[in-house]
mmCIF file of C-alpha atoms and ligand atoms in Angstrom:
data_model
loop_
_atom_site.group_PDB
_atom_site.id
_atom_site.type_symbol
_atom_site.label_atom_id
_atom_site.label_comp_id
_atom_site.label_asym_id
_atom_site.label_seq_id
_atom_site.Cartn_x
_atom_site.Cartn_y
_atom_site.Cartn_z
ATOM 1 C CA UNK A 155 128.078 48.368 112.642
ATOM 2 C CA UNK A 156 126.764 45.850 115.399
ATOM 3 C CA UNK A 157 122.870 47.083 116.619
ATOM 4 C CA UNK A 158 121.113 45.127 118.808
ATOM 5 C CA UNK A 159 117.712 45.879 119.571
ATOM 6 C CA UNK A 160 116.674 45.338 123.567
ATOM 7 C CA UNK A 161 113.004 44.988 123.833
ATOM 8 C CA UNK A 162 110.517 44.625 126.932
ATOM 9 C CA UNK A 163 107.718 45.909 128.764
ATOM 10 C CA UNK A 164 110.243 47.584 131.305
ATOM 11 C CA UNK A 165 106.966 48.169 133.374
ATOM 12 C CA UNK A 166 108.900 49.898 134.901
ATOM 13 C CA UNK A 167 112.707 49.552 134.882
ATOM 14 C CA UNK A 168 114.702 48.268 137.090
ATOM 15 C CA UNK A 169 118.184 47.712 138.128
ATOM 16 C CA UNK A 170 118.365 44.130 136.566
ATOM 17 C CA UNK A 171 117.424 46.080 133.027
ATOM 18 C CA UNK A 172 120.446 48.521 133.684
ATOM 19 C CA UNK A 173 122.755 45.424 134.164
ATOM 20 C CA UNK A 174 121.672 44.248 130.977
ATOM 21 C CA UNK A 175 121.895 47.429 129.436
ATOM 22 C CA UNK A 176 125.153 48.464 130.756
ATOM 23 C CA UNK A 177 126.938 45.019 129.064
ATOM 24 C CA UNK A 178 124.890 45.504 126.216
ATOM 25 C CA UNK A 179 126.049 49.191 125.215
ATOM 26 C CA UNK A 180 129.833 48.340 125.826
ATOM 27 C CA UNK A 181 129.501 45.160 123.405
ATOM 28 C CA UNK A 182 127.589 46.981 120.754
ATOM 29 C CA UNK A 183 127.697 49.960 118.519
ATOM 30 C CA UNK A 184 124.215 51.021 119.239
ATOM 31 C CA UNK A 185 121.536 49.835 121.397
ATOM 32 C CA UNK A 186 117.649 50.282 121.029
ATOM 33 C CA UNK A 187 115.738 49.985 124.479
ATOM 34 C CA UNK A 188 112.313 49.799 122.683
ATOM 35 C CA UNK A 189 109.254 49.311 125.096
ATOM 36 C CA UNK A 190 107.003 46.820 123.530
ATOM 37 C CA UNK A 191 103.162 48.852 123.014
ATOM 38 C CA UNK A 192 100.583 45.982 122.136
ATOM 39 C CA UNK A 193 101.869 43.334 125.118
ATOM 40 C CA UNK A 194 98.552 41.809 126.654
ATOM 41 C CA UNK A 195 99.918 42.643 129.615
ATOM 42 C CA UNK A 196 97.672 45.763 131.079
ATOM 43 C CA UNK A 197 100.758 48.449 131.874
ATOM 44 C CA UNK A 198 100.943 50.222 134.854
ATOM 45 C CA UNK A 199 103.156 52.950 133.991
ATOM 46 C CA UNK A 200 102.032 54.410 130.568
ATOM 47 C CA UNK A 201 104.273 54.046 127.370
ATOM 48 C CA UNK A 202 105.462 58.080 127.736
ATOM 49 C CA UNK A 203 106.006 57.410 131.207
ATOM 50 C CA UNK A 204 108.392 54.480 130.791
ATOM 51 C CA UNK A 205 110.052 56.213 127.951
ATOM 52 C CA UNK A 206 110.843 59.401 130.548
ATOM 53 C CA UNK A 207 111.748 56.617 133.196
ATOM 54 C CA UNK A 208 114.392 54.952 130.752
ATOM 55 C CA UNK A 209 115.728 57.921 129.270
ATOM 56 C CA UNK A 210 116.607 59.773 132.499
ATOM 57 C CA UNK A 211 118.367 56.409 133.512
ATOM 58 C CA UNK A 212 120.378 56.489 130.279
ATOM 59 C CA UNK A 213 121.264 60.300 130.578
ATOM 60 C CA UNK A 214 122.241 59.882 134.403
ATOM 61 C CA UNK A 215 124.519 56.832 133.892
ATOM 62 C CA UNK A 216 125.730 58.477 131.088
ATOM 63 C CA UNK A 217 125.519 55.530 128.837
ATOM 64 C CA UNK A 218 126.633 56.002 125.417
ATOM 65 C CA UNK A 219 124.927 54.479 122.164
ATOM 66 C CA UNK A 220 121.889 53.795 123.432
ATOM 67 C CA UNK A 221 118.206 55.012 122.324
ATOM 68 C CA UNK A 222 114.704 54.596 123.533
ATOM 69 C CA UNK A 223 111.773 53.645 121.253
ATOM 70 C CA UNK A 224 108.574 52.194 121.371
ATOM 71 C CA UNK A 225 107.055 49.705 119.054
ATOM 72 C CA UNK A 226 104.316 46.704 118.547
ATOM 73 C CA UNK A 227 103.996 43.865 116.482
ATOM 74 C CA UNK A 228 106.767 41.559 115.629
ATOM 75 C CA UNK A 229 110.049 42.247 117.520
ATOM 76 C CA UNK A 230 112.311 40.626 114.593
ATOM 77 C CA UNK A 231 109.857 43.066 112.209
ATOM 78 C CA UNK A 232 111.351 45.932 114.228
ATOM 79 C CA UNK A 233 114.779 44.733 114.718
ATOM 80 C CA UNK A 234 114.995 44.134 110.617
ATOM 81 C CA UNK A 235 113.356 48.147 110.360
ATOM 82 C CA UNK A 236 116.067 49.318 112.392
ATOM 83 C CA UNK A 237 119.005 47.565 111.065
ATOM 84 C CA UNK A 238 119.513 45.531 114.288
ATOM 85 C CA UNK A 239 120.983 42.001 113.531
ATOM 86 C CA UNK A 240 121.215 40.794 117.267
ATOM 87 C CA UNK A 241 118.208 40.912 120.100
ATOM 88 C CA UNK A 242 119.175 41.163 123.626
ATOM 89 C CA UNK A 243 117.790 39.777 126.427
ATOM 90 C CA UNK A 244 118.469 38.608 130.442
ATOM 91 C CA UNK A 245 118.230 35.883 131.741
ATOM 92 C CA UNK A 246 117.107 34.824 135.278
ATOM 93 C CA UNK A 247 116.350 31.485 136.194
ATOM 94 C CA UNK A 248 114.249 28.362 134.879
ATOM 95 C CA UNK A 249 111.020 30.189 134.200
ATOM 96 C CA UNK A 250 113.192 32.728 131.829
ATOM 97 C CA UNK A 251 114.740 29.930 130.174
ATOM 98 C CA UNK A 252 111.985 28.137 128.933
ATOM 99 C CA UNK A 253 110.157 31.606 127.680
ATOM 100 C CA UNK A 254 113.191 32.632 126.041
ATOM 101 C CA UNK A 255 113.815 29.060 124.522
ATOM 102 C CA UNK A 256 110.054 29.271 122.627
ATOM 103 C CA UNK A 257 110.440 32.551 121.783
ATOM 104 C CA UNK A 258 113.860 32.242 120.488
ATOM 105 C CA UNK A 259 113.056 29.527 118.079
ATOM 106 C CA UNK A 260 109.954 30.978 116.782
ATOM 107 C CA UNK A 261 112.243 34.285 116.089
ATOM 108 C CA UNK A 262 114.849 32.152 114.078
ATOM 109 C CA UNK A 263 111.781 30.623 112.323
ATOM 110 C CA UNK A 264 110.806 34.323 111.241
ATOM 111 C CA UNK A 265 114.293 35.818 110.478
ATOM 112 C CA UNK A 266 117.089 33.585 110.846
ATOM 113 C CA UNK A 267 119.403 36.443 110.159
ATOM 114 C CA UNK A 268 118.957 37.883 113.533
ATOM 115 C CA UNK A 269 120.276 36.353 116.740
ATOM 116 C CA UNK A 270 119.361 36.716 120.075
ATOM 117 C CA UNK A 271 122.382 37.475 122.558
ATOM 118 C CA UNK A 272 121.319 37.057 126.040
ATOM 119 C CA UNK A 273 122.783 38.260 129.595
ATOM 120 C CA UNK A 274 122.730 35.770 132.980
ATOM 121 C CA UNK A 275 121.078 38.662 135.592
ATOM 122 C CA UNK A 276 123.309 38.911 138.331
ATOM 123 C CA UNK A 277 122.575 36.798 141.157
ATOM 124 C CA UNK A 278 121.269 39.829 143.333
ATOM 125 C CA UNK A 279 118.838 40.452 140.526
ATOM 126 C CA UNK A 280 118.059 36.961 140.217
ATOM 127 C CA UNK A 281 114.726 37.569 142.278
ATOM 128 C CA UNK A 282 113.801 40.691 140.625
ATOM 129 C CA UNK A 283 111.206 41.838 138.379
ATOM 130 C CA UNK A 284 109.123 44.671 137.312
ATOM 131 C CA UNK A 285 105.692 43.413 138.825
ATOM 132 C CA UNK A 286 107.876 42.377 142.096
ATOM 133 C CA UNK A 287 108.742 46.337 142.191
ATOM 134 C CA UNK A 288 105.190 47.320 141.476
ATOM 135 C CA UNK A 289 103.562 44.982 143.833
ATOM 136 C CA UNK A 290 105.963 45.952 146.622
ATOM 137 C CA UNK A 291 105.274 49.364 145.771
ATOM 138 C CA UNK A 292 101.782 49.643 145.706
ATOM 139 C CA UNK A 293 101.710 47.994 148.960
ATOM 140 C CA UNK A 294 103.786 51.172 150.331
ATOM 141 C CA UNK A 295 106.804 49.273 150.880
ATOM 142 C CA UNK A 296 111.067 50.627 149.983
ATOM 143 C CA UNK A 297 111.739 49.873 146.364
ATOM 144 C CA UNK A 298 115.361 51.239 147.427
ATOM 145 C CA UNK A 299 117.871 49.317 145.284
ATOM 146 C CA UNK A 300 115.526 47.620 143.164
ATOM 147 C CA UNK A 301 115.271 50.423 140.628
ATOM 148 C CA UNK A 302 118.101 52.600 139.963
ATOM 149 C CA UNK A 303 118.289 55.771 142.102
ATOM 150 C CA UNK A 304 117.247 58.594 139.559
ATOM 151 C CA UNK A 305 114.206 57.148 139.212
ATOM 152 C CA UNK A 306 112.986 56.076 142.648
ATOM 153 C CA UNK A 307 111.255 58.745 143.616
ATOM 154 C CA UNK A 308 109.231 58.857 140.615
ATOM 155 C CA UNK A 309 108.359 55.020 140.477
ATOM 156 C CA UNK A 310 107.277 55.320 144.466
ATOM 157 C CA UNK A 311 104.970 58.139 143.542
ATOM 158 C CA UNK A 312 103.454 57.165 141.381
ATOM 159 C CA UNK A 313 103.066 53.492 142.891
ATOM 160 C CA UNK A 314 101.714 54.991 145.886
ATOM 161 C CA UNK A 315 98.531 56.058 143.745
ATOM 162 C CA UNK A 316 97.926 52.972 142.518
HETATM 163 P P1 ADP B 124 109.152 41.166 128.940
HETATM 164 O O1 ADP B 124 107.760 41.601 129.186
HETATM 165 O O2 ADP B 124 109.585 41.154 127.527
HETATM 166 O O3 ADP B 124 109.586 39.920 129.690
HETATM 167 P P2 ADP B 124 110.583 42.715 130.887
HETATM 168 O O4 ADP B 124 110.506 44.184 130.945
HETATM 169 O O5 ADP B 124 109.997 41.962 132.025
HETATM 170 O O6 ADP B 124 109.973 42.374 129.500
HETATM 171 O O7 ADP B 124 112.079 42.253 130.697
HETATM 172 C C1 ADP B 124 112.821 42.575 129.541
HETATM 173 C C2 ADP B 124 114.044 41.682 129.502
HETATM 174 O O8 ADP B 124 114.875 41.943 130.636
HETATM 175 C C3 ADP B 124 113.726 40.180 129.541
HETATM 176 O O9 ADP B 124 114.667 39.509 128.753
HETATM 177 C C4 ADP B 124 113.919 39.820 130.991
HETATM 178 O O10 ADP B 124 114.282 38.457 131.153
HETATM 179 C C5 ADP B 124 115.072 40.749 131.356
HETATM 180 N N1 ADP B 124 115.086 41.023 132.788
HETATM 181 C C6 ADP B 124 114.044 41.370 133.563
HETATM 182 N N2 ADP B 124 114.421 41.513 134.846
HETATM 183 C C7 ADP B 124 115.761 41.230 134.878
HETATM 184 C C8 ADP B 124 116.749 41.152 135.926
HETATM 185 N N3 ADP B 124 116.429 41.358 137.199
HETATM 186 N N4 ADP B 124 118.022 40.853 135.572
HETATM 187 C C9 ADP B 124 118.349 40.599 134.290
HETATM 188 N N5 ADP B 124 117.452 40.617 133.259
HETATM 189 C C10 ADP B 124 116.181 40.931 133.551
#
């Protein structure tokens, strides 16, 4: 059984995550989308939030094979607990590249039995990114297509307060 184990901050999700997720869950007998708890990065949207967010994505798309977790530590320590032998990530442009170049050796370093499989964003997602969505809406601006659709509403709310 292929697992592959699709970590992130996914502060909050976006449309460029589904992509990803989408090609991930055809290719793969199950997929973890497992929100990373310990980043350094200060979240906006709170762990249970983003877990809510990603689920009602999931269940509206009806994507098969796919489950939401959270975790901290070592990604390749989680991976290895939940039997995932591949990690799966997008890729954007340059500044992705060089991030997931680092981390990717370091990973093999730590558990060469797990690769990293890793999915060129589309080019209309090629711009996009979670703290683009959250600084466009916090400044009260559309965030219309850059999230998917069941969870607009609920990402513009609760932007609006910020
Ligand atoms: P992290 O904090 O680990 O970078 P993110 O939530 O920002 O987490 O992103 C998780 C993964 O999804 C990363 O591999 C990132 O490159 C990828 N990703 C983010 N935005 C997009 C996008 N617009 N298109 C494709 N992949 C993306």
């Amino acid at each position: 059984m292929k697992i592959g184990l699709y970590p992130g901050s996914f502060d909050p999700f976006t449309v460029g995550h589904l992509d990803v997720l989408w090609h991930a869950s055809s290719l793969f007998d199950r997929v973890y989308v497992s929100i990373l708890r310990n980043s350094a990065k200060q979240p906006v949207f709170t762990e249970e939030e983003r877990v809510d967010l990603i689920r009602k994505v999931i269940s509206d798309a009806g994507i098969d094979r796919v489950e939401v977790l959270t975790f901290d530590g070592l990604t390749v320590k989680h991976a290895k607990a939940l039997g995932a032998g591949y990690l799966i990530r997008g890729l954007r442009a340059i500044t992705d590249f060089e991030y997931e170049f680092s981390m990717d050796a370091l990973n093999r370093h730590l558990a060469p039995e797990i690769q990293t499989v890793y999915f060129m964003a589309k080019p209309e997602h090629s711009f996009l990114s979670s703290s683009k969505v959250r600084e466009i809406g916090s400044l009260g601006g559309s965030i219309h297509g850059l999230v998917p659709e069941c969870i607009e509403k609920m990402i513009t709310e609760r932007l609006a307060q910020q």
